[in-house]
PDB file of C-alpha atoms and ligand atoms in Angstrom:
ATOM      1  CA  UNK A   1     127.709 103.754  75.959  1.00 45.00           C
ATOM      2  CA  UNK A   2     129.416 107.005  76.706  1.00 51.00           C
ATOM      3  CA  UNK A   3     126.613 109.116  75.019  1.00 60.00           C
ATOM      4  CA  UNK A   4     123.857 107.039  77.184  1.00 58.00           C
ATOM      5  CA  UNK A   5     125.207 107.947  80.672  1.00 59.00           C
ATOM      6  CA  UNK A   6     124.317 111.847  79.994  1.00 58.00           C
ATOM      7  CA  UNK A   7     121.098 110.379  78.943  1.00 48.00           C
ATOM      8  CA  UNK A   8     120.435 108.161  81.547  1.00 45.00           C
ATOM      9  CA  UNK A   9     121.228 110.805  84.027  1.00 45.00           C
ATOM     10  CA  UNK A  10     118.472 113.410  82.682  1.00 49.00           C
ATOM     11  CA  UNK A  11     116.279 110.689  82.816  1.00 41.00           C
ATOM     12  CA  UNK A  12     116.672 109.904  86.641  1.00 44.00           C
ATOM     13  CA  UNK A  13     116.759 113.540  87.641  1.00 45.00           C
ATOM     14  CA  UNK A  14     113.445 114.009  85.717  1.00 51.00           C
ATOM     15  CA  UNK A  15     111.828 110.877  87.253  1.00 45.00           C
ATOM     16  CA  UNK A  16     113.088 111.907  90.773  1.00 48.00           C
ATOM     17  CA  UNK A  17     112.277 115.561  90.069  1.00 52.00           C
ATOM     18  CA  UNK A  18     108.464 113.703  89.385  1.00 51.00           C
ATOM     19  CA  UNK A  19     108.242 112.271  92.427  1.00 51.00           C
ATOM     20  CA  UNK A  20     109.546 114.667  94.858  1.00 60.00           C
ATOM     21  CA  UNK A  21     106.155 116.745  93.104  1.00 61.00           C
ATOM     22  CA  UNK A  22     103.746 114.506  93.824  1.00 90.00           C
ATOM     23  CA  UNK A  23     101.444 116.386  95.901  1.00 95.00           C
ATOM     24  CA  UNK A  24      99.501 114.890  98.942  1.00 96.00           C
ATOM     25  CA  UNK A  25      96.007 116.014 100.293  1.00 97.00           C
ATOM     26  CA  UNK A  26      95.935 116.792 103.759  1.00 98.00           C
ATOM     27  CA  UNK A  27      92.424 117.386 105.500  1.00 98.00           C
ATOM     28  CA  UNK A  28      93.933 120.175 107.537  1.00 98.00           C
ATOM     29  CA  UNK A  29      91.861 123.167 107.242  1.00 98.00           C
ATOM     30  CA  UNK A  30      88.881 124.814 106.011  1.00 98.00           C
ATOM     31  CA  UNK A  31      86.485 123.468 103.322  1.00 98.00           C
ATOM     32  CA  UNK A  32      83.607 124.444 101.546  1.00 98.00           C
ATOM     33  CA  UNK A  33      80.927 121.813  99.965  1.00 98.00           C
ATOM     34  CA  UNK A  34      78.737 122.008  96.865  1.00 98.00           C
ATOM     35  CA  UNK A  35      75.374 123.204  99.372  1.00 98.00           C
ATOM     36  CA  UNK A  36      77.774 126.080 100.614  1.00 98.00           C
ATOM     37  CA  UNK A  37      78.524 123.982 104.046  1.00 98.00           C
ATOM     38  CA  UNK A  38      81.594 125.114 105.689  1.00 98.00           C
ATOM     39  CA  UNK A  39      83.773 123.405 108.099  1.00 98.00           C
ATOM     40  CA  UNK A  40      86.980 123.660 109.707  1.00 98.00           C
ATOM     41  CA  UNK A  41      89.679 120.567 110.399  1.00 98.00           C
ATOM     42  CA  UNK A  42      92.457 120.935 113.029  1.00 98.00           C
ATOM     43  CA  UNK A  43      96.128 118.916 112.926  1.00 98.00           C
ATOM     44  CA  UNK A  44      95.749 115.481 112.482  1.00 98.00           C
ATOM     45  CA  UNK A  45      96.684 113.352 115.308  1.00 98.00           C
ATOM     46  CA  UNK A  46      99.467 110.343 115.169  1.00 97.00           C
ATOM     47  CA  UNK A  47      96.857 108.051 115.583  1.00 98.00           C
ATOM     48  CA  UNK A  48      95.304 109.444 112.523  1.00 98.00           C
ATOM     49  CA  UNK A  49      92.319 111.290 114.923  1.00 98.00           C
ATOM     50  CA  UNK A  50      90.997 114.687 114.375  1.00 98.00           C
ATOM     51  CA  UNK A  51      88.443 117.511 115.106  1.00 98.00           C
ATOM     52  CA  UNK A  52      87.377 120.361 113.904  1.00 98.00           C
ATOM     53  CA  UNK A  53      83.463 122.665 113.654  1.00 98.00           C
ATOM     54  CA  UNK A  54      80.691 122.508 111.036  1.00 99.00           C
ATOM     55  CA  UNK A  55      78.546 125.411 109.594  1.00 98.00           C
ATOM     56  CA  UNK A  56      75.850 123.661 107.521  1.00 99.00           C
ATOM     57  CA  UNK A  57      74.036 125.580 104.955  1.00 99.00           C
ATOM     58  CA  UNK A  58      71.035 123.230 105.280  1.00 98.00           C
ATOM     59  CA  UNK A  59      68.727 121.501 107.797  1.00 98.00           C
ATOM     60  CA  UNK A  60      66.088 119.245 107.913  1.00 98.00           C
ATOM     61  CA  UNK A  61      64.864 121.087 111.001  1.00 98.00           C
ATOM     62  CA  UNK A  62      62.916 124.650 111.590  1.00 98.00           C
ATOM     63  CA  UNK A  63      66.109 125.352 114.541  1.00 98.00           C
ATOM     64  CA  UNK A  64      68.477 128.078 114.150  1.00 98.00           C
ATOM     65  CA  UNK A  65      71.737 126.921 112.382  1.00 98.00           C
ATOM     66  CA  UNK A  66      74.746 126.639 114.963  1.00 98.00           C
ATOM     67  CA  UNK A  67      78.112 125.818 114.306  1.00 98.00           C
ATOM     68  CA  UNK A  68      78.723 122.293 115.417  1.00 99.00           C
ATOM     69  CA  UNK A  69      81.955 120.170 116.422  1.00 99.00           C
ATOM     70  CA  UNK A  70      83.155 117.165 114.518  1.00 99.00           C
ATOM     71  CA  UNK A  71      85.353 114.527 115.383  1.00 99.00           C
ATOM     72  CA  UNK A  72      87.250 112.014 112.699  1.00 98.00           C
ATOM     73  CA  UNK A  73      89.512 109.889 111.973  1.00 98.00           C
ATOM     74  CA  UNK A  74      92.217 108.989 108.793  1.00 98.00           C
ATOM     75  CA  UNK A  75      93.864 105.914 107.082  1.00 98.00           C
ATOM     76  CA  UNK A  76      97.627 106.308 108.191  1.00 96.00           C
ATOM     77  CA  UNK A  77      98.395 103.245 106.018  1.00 93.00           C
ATOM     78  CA  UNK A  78     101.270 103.558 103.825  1.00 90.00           C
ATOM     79  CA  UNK A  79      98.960 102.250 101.220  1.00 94.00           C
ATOM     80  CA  UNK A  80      97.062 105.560 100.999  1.00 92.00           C
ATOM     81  CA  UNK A  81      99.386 107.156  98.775  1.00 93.00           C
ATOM     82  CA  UNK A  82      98.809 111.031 100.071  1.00 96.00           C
ATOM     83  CA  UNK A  83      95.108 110.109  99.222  1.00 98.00           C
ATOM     84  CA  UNK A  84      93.654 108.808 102.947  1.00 98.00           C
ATOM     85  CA  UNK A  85      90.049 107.825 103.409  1.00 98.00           C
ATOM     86  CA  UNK A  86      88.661 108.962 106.880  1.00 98.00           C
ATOM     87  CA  UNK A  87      85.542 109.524 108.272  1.00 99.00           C
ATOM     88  CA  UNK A  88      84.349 111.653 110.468  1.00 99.00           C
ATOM     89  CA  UNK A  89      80.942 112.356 112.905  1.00 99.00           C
ATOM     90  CA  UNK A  90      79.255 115.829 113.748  1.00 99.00           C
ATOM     91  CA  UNK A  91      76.838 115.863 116.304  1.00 98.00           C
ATOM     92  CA  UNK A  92      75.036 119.051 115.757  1.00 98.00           C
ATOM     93  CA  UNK A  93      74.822 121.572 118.474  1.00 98.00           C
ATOM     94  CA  UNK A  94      71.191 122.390 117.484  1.00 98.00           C
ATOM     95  CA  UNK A  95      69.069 119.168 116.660  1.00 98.00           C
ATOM     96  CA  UNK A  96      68.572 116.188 117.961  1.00 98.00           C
ATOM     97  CA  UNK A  97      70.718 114.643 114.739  1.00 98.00           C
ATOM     98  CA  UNK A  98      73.729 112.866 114.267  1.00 98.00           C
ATOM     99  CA  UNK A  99      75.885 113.087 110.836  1.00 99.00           C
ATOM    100  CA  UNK A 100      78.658 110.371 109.475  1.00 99.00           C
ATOM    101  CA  UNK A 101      80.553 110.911 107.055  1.00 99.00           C
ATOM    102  CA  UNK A 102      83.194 109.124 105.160  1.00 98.00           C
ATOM    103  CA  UNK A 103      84.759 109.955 102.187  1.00 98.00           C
ATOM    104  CA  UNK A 104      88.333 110.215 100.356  1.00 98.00           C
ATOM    105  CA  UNK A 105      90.859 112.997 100.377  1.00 98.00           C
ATOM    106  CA  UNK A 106      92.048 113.321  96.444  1.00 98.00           C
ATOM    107  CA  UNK A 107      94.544 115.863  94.512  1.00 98.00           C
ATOM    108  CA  UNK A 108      92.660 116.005  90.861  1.00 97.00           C
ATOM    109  CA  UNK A 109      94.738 116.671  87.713  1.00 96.00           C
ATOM    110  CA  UNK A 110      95.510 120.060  88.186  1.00 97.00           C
ATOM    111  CA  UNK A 111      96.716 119.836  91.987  1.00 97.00           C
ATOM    112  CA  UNK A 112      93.598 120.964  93.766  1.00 97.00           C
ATOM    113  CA  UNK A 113      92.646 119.102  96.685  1.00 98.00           C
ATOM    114  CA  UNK A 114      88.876 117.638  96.814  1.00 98.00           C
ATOM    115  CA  UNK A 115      86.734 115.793  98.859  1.00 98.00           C
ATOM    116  CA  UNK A 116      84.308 113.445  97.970  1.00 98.00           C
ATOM    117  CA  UNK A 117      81.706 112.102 100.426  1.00 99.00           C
ATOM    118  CA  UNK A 118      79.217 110.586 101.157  1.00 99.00           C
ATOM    119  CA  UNK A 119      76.892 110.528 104.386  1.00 99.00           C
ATOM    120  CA  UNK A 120      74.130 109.273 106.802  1.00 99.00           C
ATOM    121  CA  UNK A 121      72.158 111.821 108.514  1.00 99.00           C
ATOM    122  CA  UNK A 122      70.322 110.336 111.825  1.00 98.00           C
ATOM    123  CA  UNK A 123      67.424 111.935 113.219  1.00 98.00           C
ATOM    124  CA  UNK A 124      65.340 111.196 116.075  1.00 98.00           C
ATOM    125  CA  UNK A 125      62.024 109.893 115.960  1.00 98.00           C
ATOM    126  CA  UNK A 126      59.258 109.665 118.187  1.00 98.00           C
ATOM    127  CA  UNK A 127      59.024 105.439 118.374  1.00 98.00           C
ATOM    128  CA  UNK A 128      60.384 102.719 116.740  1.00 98.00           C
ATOM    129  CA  UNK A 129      57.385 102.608 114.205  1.00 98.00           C
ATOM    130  CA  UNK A 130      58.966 105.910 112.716  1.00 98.00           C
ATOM    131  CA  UNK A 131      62.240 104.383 112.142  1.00 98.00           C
ATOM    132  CA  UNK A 132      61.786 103.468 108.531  1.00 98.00           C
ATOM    133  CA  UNK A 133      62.287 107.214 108.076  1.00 98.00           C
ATOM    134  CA  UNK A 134      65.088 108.513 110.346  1.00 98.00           C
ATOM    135  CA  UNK A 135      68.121 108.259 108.222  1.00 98.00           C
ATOM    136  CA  UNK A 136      68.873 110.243 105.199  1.00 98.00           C
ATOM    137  CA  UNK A 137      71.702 109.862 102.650  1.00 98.00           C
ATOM    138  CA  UNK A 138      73.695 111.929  99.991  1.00 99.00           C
ATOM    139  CA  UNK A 139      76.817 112.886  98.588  1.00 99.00           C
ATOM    140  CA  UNK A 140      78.711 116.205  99.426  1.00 99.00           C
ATOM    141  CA  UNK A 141      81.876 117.584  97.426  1.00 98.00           C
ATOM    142  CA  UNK A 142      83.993 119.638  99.420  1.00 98.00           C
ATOM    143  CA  UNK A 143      86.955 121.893  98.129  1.00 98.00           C
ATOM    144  CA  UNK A 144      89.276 123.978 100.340  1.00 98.00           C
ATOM    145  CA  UNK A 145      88.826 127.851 101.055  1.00 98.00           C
ATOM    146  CA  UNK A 146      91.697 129.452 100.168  1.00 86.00           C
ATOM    147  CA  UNK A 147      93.527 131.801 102.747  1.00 75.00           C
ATOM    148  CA  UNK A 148      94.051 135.453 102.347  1.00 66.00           C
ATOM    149  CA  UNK A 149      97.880 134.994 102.670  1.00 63.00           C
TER     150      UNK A 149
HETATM  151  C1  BTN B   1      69.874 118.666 111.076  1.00 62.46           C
HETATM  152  O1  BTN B   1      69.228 119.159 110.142  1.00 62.46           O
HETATM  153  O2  BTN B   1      69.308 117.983 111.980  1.00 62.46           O
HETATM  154  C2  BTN B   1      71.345 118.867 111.202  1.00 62.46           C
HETATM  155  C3  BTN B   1      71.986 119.467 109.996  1.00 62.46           C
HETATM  156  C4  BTN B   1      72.199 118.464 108.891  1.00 62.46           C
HETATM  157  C5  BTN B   1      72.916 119.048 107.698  1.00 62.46           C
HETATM  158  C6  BTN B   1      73.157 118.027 106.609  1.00 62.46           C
HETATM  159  S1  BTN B   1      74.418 116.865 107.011  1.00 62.46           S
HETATM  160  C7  BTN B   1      74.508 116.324 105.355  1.00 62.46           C
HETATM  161  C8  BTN B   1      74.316 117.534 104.475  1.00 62.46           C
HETATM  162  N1  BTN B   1      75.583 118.177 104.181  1.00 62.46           N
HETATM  163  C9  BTN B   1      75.648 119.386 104.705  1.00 62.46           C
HETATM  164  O3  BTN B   1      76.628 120.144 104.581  1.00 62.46           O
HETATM  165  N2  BTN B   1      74.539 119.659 105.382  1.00 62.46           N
HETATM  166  C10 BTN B   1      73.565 118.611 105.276  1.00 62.46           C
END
């Protein structure tokens, strides 16, 4: 019994010690996706609301690419572990197109932080005949850009 309590003792230090590590992801920042997309989040909100600018790499259009705001929103449940869900909208600046996307904010096994996504791109069409072809879907990965500091 005596030898146990030295034992016992390394054992609750190194369980505490493993969950005072557990890293969270926060969506704070800037990201990069796998079709070289960047975009920028601001602080989340108490309410779990944010906003923030997308630079797409892509478009289904022939317009000039323009940075573009988003606005979102994250799980605040206690539930979420440091790994919310959220969803977010961009309404580009420079089509007629609106973006959703919602997706899940993980740390992987080695303590990077990664999105995973998927979306619904809305674009205008002409008339309702058309509408069997306005929405696109995908996936998009994103990871964060790492400062300079
Ligand atoms: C448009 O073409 O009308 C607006 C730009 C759409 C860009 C899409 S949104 C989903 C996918 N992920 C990106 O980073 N860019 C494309």
């Amino acid at each position: 019994m005596v030898q146990a309590t030295p034992l016992l003792l390394v054992l609750f230090l190194a369980l505490g010690a493993h969950g005072l590590a557990v890293k969270k992801c926060s969506l704070t920042g800037r990201w990069i996706n796998d079709l070289g997309s960047n975009m920028t989040i601001g602080a989340v909100n108490a309410n779990g609301g944010f906003a923030g600018s997308y630079h797409t790499a892509v478009t289904a259009t022939t317009n000039e690419i323009k940075v573009s705001p988003l606005q979102g929103s994250m799980q605040k449940s206690p539930n979420q572990k440091g790994q919310p869900t959220f969803g977010f909208t961009v309404n580009w600046s420079f089509s007629d197109s609106i973006t959703v996307f919602t997706g899940q904010c993980f740390v992987d096994e080695y303590g990077k932080e990664i999105l995973k996504t998927m979306w619904l791109l809305r674009s205008r069409v002409e008339n309702i005949k058309n509408d069997w072809k306005a929405t696109r879907v995908g996936i998009n990965v994103f990871t964060r850009l790492q400062s300079l500091e």
